[in-house]
Each structure stands twice: as structure tokens, then as C-alpha cells.
mmCIF file of C-alpha atoms and ligand atoms in Angstrom:
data_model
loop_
_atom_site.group_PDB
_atom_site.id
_atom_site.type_symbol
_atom_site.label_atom_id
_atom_site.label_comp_id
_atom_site.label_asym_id
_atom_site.label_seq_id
_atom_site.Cartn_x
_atom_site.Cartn_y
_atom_site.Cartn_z
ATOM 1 C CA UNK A 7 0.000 0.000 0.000
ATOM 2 C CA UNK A 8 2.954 2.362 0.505
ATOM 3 C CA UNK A 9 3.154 2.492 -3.725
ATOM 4 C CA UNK A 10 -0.883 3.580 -3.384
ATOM 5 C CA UNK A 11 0.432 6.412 -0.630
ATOM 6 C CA UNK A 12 2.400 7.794 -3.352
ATOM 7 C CA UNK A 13 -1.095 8.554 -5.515
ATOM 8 C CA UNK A 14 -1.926 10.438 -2.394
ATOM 9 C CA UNK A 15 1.026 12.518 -2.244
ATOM 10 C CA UNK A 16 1.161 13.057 -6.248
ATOM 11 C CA UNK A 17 -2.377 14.455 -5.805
ATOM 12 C CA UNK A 18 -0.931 16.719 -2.782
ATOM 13 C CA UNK A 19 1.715 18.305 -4.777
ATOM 14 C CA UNK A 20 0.173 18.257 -8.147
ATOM 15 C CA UNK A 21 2.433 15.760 -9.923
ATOM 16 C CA UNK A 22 -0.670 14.835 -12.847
ATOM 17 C CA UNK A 23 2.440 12.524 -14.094
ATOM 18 C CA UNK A 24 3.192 10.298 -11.479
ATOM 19 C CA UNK A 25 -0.567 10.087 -10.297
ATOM 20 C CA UNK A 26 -1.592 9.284 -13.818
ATOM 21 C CA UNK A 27 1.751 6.383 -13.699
ATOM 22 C CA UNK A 28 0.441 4.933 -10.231
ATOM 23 C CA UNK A 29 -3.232 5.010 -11.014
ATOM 24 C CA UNK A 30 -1.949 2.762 -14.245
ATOM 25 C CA UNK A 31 -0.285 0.022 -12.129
ATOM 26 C CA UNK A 32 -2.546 -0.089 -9.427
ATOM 27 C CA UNK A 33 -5.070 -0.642 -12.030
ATOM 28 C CA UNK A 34 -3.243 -3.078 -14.156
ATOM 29 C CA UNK A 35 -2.365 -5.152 -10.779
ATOM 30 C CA UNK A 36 -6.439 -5.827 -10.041
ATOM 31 C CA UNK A 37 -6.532 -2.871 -7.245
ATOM 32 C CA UNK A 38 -10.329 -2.015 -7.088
ATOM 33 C CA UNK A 39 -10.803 1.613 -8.623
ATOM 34 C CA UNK A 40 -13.261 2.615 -5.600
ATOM 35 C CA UNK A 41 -10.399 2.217 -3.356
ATOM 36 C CA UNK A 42 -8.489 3.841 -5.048
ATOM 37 C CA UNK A 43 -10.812 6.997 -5.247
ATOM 38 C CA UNK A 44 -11.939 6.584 -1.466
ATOM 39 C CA UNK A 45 -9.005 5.853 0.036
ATOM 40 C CA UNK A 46 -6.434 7.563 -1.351
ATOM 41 C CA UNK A 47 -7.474 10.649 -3.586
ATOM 42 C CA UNK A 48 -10.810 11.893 -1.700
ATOM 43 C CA UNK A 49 -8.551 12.073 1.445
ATOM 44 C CA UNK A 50 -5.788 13.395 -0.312
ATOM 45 C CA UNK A 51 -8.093 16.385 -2.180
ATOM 46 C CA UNK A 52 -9.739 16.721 1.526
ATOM 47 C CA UNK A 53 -5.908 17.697 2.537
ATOM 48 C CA UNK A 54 -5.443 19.957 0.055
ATOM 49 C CA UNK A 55 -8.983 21.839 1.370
ATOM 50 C CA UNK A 56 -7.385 21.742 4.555
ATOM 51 C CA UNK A 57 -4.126 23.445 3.335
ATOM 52 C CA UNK A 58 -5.723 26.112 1.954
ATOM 53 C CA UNK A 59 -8.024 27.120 4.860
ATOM 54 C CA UNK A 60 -4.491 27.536 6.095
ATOM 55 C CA UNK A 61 -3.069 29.672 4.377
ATOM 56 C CA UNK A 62 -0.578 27.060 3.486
ATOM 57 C CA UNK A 63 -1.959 26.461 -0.319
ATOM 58 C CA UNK A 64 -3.143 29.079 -2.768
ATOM 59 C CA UNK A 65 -5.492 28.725 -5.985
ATOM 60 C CA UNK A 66 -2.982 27.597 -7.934
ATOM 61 C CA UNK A 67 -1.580 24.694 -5.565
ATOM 62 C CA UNK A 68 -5.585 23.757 -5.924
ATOM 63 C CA UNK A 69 -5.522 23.870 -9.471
ATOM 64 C CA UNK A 70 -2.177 21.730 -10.158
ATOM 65 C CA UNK A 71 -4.055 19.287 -7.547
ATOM 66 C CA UNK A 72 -7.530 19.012 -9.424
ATOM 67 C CA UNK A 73 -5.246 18.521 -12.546
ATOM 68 C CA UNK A 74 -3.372 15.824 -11.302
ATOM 69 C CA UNK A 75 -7.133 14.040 -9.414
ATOM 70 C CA UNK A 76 -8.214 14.734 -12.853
ATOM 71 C CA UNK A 77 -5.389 12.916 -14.901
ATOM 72 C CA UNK A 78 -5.935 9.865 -12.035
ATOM 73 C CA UNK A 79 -9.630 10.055 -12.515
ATOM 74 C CA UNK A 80 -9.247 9.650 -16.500
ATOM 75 C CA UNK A 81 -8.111 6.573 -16.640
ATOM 76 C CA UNK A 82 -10.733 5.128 -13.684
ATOM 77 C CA UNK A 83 -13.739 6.822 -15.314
ATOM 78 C CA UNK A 84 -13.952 3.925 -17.960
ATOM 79 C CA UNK A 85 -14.135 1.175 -15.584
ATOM 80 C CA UNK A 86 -16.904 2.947 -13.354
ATOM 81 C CA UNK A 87 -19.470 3.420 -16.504
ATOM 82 C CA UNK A 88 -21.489 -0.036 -17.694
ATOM 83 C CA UNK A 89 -22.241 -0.268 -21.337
ATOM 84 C CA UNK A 90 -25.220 -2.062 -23.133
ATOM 85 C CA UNK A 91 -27.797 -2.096 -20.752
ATOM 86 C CA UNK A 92 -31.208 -0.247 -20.978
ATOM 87 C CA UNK A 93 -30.851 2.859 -19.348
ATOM 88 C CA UNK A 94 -32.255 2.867 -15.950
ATOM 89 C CA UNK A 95 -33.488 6.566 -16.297
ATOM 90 C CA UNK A 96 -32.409 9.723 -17.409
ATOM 91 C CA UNK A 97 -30.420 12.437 -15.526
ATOM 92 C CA UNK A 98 -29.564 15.524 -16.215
ATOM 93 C CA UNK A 99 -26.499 17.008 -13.607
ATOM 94 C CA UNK A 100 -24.364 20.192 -13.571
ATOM 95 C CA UNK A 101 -22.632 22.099 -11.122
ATOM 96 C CA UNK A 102 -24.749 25.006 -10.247
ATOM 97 C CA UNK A 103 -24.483 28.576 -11.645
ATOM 98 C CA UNK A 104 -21.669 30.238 -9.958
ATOM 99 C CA UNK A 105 -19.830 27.110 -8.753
ATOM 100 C CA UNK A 106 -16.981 25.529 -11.069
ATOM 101 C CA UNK A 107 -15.936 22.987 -8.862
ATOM 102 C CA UNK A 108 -16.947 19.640 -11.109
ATOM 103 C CA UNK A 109 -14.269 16.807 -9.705
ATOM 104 C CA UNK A 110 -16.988 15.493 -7.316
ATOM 105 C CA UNK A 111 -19.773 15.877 -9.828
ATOM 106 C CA UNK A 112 -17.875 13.812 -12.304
ATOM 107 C CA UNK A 113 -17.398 11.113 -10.276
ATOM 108 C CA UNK A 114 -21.292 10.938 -9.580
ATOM 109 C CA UNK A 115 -22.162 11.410 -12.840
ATOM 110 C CA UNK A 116 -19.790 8.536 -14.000
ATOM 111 C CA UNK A 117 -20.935 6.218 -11.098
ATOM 112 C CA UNK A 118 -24.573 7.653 -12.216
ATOM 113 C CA UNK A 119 -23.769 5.949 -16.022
ATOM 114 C CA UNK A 120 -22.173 2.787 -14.170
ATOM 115 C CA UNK A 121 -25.181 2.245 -12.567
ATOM 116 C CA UNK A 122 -27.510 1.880 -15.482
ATOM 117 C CA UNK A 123 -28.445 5.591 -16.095
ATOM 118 C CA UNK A 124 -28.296 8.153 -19.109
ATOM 119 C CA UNK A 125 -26.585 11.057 -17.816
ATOM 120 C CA UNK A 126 -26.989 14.537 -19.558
ATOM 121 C CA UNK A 127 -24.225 16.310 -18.284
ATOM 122 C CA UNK A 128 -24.497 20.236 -18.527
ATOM 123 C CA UNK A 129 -20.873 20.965 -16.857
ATOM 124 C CA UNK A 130 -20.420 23.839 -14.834
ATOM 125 C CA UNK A 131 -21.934 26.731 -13.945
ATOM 126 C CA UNK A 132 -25.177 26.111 -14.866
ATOM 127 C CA UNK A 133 -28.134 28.306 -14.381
ATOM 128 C CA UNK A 134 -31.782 27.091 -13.566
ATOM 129 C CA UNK A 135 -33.336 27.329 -16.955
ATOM 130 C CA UNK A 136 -30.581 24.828 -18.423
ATOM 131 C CA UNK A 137 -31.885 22.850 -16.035
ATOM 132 C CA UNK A 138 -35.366 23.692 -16.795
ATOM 133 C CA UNK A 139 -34.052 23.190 -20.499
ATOM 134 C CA UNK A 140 -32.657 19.560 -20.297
ATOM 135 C CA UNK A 141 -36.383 18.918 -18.418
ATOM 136 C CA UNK A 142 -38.374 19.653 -20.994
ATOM 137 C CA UNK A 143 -36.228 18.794 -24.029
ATOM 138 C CA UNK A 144 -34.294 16.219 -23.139
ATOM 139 C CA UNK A 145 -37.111 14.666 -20.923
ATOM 140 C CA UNK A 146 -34.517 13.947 -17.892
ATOM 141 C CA UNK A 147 -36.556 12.686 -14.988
ATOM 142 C CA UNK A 148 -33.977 13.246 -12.310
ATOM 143 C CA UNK A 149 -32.063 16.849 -12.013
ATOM 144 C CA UNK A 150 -28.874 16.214 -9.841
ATOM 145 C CA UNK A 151 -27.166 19.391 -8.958
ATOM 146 C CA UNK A 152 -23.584 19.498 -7.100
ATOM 147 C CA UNK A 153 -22.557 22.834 -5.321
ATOM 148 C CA UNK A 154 -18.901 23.597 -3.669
ATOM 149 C CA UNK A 155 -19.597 27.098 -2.300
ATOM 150 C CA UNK A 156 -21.628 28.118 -0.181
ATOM 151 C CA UNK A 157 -22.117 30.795 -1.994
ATOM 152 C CA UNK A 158 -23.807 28.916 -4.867
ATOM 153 C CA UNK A 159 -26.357 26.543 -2.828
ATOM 154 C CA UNK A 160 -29.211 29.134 -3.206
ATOM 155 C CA UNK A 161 -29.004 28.604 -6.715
ATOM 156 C CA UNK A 162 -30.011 25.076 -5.891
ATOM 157 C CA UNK A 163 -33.154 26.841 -4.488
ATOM 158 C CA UNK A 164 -33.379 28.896 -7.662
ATOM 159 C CA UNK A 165 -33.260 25.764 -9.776
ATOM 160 C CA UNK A 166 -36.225 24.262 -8.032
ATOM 161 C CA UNK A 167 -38.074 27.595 -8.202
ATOM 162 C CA UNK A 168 -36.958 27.930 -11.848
ATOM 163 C CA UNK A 169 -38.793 23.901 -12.067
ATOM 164 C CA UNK A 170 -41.928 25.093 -10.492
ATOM 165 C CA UNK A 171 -42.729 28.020 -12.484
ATOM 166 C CA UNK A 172 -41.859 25.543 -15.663
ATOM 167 C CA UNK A 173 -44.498 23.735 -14.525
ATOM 168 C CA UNK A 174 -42.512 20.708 -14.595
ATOM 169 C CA UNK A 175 -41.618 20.174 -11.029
ATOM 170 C CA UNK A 176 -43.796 17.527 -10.579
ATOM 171 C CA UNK A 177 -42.233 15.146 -13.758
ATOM 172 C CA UNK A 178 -38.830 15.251 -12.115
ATOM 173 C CA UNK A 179 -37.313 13.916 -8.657
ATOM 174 C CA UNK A 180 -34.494 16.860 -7.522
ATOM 175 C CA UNK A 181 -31.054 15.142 -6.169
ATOM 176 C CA UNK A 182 -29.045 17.659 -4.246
ATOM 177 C CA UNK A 183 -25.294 17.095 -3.104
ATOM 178 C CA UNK A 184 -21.420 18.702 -2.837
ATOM 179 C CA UNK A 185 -19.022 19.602 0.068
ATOM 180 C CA UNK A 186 -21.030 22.204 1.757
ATOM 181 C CA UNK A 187 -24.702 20.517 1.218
ATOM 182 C CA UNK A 188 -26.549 18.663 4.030
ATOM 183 C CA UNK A 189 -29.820 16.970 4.394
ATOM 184 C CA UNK A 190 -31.453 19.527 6.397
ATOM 185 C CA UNK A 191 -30.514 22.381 3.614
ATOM 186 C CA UNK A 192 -32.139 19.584 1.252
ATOM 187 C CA UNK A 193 -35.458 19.471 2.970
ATOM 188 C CA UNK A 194 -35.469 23.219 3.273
ATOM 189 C CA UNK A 195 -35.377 23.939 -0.448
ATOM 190 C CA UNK A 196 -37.594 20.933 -1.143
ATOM 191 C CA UNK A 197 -35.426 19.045 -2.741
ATOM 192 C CA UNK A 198 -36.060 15.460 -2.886
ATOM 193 C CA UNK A 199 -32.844 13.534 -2.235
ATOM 194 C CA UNK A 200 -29.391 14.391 -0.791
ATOM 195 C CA UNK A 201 -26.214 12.188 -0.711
ATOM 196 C CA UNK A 202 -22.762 13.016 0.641
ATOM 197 C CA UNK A 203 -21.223 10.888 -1.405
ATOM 198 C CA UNK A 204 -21.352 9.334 -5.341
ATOM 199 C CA UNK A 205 -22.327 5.804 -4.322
ATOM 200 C CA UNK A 206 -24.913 6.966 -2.176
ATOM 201 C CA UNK A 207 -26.229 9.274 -5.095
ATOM 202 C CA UNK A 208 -26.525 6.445 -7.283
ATOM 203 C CA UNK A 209 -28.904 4.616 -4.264
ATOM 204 C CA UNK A 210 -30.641 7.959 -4.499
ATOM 205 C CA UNK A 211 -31.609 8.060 -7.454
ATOM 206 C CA UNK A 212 -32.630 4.102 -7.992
ATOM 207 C CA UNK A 213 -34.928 5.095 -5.500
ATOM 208 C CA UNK A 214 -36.016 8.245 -6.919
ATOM 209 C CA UNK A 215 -37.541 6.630 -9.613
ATOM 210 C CA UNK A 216 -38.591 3.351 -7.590
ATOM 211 C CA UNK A 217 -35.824 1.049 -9.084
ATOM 212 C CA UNK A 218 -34.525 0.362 -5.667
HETATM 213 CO CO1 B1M B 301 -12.213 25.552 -4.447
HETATM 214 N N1 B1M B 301 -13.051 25.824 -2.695
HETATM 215 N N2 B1M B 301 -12.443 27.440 -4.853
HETATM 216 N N3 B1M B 301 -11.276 25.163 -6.075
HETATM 217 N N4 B1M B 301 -11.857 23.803 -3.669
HETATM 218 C C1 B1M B 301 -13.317 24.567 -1.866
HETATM 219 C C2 B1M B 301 -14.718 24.029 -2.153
HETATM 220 C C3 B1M B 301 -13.163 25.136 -0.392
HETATM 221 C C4 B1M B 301 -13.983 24.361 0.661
HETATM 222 C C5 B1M B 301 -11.660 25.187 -0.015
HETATM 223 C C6 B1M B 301 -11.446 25.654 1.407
HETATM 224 O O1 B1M B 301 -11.552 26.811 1.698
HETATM 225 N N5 B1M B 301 -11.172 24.729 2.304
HETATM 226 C C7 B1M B 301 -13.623 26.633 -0.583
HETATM 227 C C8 B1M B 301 -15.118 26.898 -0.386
HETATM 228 C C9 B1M B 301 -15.409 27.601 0.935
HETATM 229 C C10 B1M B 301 -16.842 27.932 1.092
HETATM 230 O O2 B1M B 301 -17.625 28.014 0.200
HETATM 231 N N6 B1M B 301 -17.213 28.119 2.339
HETATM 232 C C11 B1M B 301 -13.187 26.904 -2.012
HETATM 233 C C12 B1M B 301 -12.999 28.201 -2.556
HETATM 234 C C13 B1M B 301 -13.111 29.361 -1.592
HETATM 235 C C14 B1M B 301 -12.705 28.428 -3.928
HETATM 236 C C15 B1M B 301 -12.508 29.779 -4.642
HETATM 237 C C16 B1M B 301 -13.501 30.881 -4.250
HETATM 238 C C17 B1M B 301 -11.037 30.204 -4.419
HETATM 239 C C18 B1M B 301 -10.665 31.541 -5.019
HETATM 240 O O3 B1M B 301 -10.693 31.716 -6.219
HETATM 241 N N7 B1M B 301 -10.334 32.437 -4.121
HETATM 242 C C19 B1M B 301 -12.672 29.380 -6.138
HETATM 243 C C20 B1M B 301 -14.155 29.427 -6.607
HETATM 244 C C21 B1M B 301 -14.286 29.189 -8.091
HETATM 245 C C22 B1M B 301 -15.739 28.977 -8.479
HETATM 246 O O4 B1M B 301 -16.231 27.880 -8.377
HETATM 247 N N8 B1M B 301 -16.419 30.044 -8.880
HETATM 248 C C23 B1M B 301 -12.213 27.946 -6.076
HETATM 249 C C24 B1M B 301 -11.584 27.310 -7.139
HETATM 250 C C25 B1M B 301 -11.115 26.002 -7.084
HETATM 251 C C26 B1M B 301 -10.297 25.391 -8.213
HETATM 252 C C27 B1M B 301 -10.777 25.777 -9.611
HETATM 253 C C28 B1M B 301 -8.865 25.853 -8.037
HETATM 254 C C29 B1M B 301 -10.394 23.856 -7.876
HETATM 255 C C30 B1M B 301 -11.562 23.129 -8.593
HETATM 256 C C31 B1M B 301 -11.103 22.371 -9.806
HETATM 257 C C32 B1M B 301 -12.250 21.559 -10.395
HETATM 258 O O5 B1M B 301 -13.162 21.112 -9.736
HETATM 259 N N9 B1M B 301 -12.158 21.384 -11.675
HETATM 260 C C33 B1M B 301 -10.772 23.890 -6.387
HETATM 261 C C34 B1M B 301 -10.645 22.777 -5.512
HETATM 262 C C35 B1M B 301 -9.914 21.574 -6.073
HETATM 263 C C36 B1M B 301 -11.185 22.772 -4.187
HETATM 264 C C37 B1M B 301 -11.075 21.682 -3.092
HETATM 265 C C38 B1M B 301 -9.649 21.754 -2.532
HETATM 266 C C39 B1M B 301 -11.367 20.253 -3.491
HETATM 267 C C40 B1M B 301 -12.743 20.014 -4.141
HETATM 268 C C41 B1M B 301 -12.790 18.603 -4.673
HETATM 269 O O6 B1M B 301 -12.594 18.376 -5.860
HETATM 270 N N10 B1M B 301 -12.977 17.594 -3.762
HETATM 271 C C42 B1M B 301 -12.177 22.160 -2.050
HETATM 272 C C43 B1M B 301 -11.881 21.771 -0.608
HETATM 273 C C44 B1M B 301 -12.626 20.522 -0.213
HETATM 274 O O7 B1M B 301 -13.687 20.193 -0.723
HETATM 275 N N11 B1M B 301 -12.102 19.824 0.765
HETATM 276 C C45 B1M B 301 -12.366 23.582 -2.441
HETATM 277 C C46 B1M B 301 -12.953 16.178 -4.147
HETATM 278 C C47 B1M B 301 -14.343 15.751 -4.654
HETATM 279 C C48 B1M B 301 -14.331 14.277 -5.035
HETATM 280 O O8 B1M B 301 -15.252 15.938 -3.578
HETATM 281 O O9 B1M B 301 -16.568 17.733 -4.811
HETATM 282 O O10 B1M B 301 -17.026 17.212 -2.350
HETATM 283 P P1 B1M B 301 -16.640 16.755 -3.699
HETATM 284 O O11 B1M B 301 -17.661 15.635 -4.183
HETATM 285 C C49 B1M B 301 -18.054 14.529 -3.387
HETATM 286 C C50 B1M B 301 -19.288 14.796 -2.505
HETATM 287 O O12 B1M B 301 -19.433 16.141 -2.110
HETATM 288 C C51 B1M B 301 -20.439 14.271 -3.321
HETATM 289 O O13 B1M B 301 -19.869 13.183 -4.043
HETATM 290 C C52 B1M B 301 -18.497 13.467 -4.359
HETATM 291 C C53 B1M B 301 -17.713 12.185 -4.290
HETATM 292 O O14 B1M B 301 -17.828 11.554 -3.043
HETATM 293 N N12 B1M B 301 -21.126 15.126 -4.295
HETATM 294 C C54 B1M B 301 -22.405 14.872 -4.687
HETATM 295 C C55 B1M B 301 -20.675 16.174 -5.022
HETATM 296 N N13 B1M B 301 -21.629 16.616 -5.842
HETATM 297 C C56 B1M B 301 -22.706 15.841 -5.666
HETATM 298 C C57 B1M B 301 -23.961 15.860 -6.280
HETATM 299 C C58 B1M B 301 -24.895 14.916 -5.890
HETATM 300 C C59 B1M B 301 -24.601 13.977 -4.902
HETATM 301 C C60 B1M B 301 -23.353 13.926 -4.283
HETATM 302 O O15 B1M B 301 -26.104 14.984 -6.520
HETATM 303 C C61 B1M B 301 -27.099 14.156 -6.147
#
């Protein structure tokens, strides 16, 4: 496990080479990519939030980080989405308007595919009436919506306002989640689901839509 530590500390000081180079072998020597994502880069991205609080990281120690979780995250994407199954439902997900934080998002929306489901992804920053948009035109029955800041959840709020005076609040089930998010800001906005974490979102939603 000590070679795993180093994916960890890659991630720390934004070495995208040597993360990408350890996520390889780990992979190639049967090391389950969940682990790999909970044990060693989620705690090692967790440290880097701590640093900063600090004072002892700045934005761009975050950004080589992200860049090297991303280049780590590449190559473990694949092996989290199923192909070839009937889509369990459709869901449309974005990072909220304001909020360009989309590490955590990814990795629901690509344990969202690997659990059976057609995922619309809108990206980041995303105001309500794309939301409203991939509703009605792209028929998505579940909105998921990840926020980082607290300075972005009301736009959660927004997005379920911006539903309701759609008229098409009632056709979709509303999945809220990210850092800052808990389940008592989820009941307050009326949202219908929260998870703190990407498996958990995927439980969510088979249960949104009664697949559970
Ligand atoms: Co930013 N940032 N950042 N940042 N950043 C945080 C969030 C922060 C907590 C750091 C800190 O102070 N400790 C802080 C927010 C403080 C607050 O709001 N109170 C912060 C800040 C302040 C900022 C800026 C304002 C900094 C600045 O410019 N001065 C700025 C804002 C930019 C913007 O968005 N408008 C900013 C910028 C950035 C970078 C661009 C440099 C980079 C993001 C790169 C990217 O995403 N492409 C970045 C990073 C990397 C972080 C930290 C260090 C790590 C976030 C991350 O990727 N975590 C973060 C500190 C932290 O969170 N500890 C921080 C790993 C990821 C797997 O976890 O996203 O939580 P997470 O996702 C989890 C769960 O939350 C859940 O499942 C995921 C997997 O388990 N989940 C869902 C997420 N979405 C879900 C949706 C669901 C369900 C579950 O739907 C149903």
C-alpha cells in the first residue's frame, strides 16, 4: 500500500504525471478503482482543502491538484461506466451557476452511467433554466445538482423555483449534493434527495424513480 500512498502525495503536490503512472499500475495489478478513489485521492483532495483554509496552499496549488485528481480520474472513469444495458433513467447534472468545482460531480455522474443511467451532463456553472431546459427537451426525470460554495447553494433553491414556475416540477425527482450541502438544507429547499457521497447518489436516485 505504501506504492498507493504515493497517488496520495502526487495528488498533494500536483504531480498529474506520477498520479496518472500509479493510477496505471494499481489498475493493471487488479486494485479495485473505488479504493483507489476513497481511500487515497478523496482524502488526499480533503488535505489539500485543509491546506488552503491555512493559508498554506493558494489557488494555484488547488488547481495543479484538481489537474493531477483529474489525470488519475481519467483513466478510472472507464471502468466505473457499464455499457449495453437499458438505461435505468435519465439524468440531467451540472454544477450550479456560480460554482466551477466539477471533480466530485464527475465522479457521480460517472458512477450515475455505471449504474444503469443516461446522464446529460451540462458541466459547470449552470443556471436554472438549463436545467429547466434539459427537463423539458431532453425529458430527464432526475435533475442532480452538485454545489462547492456556499455561496452557490441558493441557486439550488433557484433551480427548483426555476422547475416550479416551468411547470414541470412535478415530472422530475431533484437530487441535491457537494461539500457544503446537508440533508437539512435539502429538505429546506424541497429538494427530494441528498447524498454526501457518489455511491450513495446512485442509491438515491434508484430510488427516486422506484428502481430500488
Ligand atoms: Co475551491 N473551494 N475554490 N477550487 N476547492 C473549496 C470548495 C473550499 C472548501 C476550499 C477551502 O476553503 N477549504 C472553498 C469553499 C469555501 C466555502 O464556500 N465556504 C473553495 C474556494 C473558496 C474556492 C474559490 C472561491 C477560491 C478563489 O478563487 N479564491 C474558487 C471558486 C471558483 C468557483 O467555483 N467560482 C475555487 C476554485 C477552485 C479550483 C478551480 C482551483 C479547484 C476546482 C477544480 C475543479 O473542480 N475542476 C478547487 C478545488 C480543487 C477545491 C477543493 C480543494 C477540493 C474540491 C474537490 O474536488 N474535492 C475544495 C476543498 C474541499 O472540498 N475539501 C475547495 C474532491 C471531490 C471528489 O469531492 O466535490 O465534495 P466533492 O464531491 C463529493 C461529494 O461532495 C459528493 O460526491 C463526491 C464524491 O464523493 N457530491 C455529490 C458532489 N456533488 C454531488 C452531487 C450529488 C450527490 C453527491 O447529486 C445528487
Amino acid at each position: 500500500m505504501q506504492e498507493l500512498k504515493s497517488l496520495s502525495d502526487a495528488i498533494l503536490t500536483g504531480d498529474a504525471k506520477t498520479a496518472r503512472d500509479v493510477t496505471e499500475k494499481a489498475l493493471a495489478a487488479g486494485v479495485d478503482p473505488l479504493t483507489l478513489v476513497n481511500e487515497y485521492m478523496i482524502p488526499a483532495m480533503t488535505e489539500v482543502g485543509r491546506r488552503y483554509e491555512c493559508n498554506e496552499y493558494f489557488v494555484p496549488e488547488l488547481l495543479i491538484s484538481a489537474r493531477a485528481m483529474k489525470a488519475s480520474l481519467e483513466l478510472i472513469r472507464p471502468l466505473l461506466v457499464a455499457s449495453g444495458r437499458e438505461p435505468a433513467g435519465r439524468v440531467a447534472i451540472g454544477t450550479v451557476k456560480g460554482d466551477l468545482h466539477d471533480i466530485g460531480k464527475n465522479l457521480v455522474a460517472a458512477m450515475l452511467e455505471g449504474g444503469g443511467f443516461e446522464v446529460i451532463d451540462l458541466g459547470v456553472n449552470v443556471a436554472p433554466e438549463q436545467f429547466v431546459a434539459a427537463v423539458r427537451e431532453k425529458k430527464a426525470q432526475i435533475v442532480a445538482m452538485s454545489a462547492l460554495l456556499t455561496t452557490t447553494m441558493p441557486s439550488m433553491k433557484s433551480t427548483i423555483e426555476a422547475l416550479e414556475a416551468a411547470g414541470v416540477r412535478r415530472q422530475v425527482k431533484v437530487l441535491v449534493g457537494g461539500a457544503p450541502i446537508t440533508q437539512r438544507f435539502a429538505d429546506e429547499i424541497g429538494a427530494d434527495g441528498y447524498s454526501e457521497n457518489a455511491p450513495g447518489a446512485v442509491t438515491l436516485a434508484r430510488q427516486a424513480l422506484s428502481l430500488a
